[in-house]
């Protein structure tokens, strides 16, 4: 029987480089899969339905909330975002490791509902640099950029209840740290107990 997969949640103020880091992690770790959220927001250029998000209408999202389909959901910048509970549980049970790119309110709901979650918070090296990155990305209006920047300061405080913090100053270094966190989590004794017992069947249960 396969071990249950790791549920790794990553949060960061918008513009910190979280999506860039997630792409790096997924490219480096073939056992890990991106958890595709549902959202009511419009797709951005280059975003693919079913790969980046499941893009659905607000009405469709509301129906799914009423049916209790989401393990977590939130309204963020006026749009709905949520994670399907069934898809998440099915993938974890099948042994897949999952990466959830979700904001802190959703992360806290996942933490309360799943027994084991690995919570990682990505911080920009400074607020000035965060603003530069938001502007450089260039796919939002100045008003949308300002909204995201205004939210950042309060969102940064959420780092205090996460398991790990990665400061994304140098991209390569931050990507290595994120991969190291995942690899260390894969080596936790309690995750490997099944495999250890299979390798050493004579080992006493209480050992
Ligand atoms: P988020 O997903 O957190 O909103 P993105 O991954 O879209 O952020 O990154 C925002 C911008 O910052 C992008 O233009 C990205 O290329 C850039 N970026 C990401 N990490 C770094 C870094 N360490 N140094 C400089 N620029 C970065
Ligand atoms: P964006 O619109 O830039 O893709 O995402 C905005 C914010 O929504 C990001 O902080 C992202 O992590 C968060 N987000 C994306 N999907 C989900 C989700 O399913 N649930 C929650 N709670 N937040 C999400």
CSV table of C-alpha atoms and ligand atoms in Angstrom, one decimal, residues 13-20 129 133 136-137 168-171, ligand 1:
chain,number,residue,atom,x,y,z
A,13,UNK,CA,1.6,38.2,-0.3
A,14,UNK,CA,0.8,38.6,-4.0
A,15,UNK,CA,4.0,39.5,-6.0
A,16,UNK,CA,6.4,37.8,-3.6
A,17,UNK,CA,7.4,35.2,-6.3
A,18,UNK,CA,5.2,32.4,-5.0
A,19,UNK,CA,4.0,31.2,-8.4
A,20,UNK,CA,7.6,31.3,-9.8
A,129,UNK,CA,11.0,45.1,-3.6
A,133,UNK,CA,7.8,43.0,-8.5
A,136,UNK,CA,7.2,44.4,-13.1
A,137,UNK,CA,4.7,41.6,-13.5
A,168,UNK,CA,12.7,35.1,-1.7
A,169,UNK,CA,15.6,37.4,-2.3
A,170,UNK,CA,17.7,35.3,-4.6
A,171,UNK,CA,15.4,33.1,-6.6
B,1,LIG,P1,3.2,35.7,-6.9
B,1,LIG,O1,2.8,34.4,-7.5
B,1,LIG,O2,3.7,35.7,-5.5
B,1,LIG,O3,2.2,36.8,-7.0
B,1,LIG,P2,5.1,35.9,-9.1
B,1,LIG,O4,5.7,34.5,-9.1
B,1,LIG,O5,4.1,36.2,-10.2
B,1,LIG,O6,4.5,36.3,-7.7
B,1,LIG,O7,6.3,36.9,-9.2
B,1,LIG,C1,6.1,38.3,-9.3
B,1,LIG,C2,7.3,38.9,-10.1
B,1,LIG,O8,8.5,38.9,-9.4
B,1,LIG,C3,7.5,38.2,-11.4
B,1,LIG,O9,7.8,39.1,-12.5
B,1,LIG,C4,8.7,37.3,-11.1
B,1,LIG,O10,9.4,37.0,-12.3
B,1,LIG,C5,9.5,38.2,-10.2
B,1,LIG,N1,10.3,37.4,-9.2
B,1,LIG,C6,10.0,36.3,-8.5
B,1,LIG,N2,11.0,36.0,-7.7
B,1,LIG,C7,12.0,36.9,-7.8
B,1,LIG,C8,13.3,37.1,-7.2
B,1,LIG,N3,13.8,36.3,-6.3
B,1,LIG,N4,14.0,38.2,-7.6
B,1,LIG,C9,13.5,39.0,-8.5
B,1,LIG,N5,12.3,38.9,-9.2
B,1,LIG,C10,11.5,37.8,-8.8
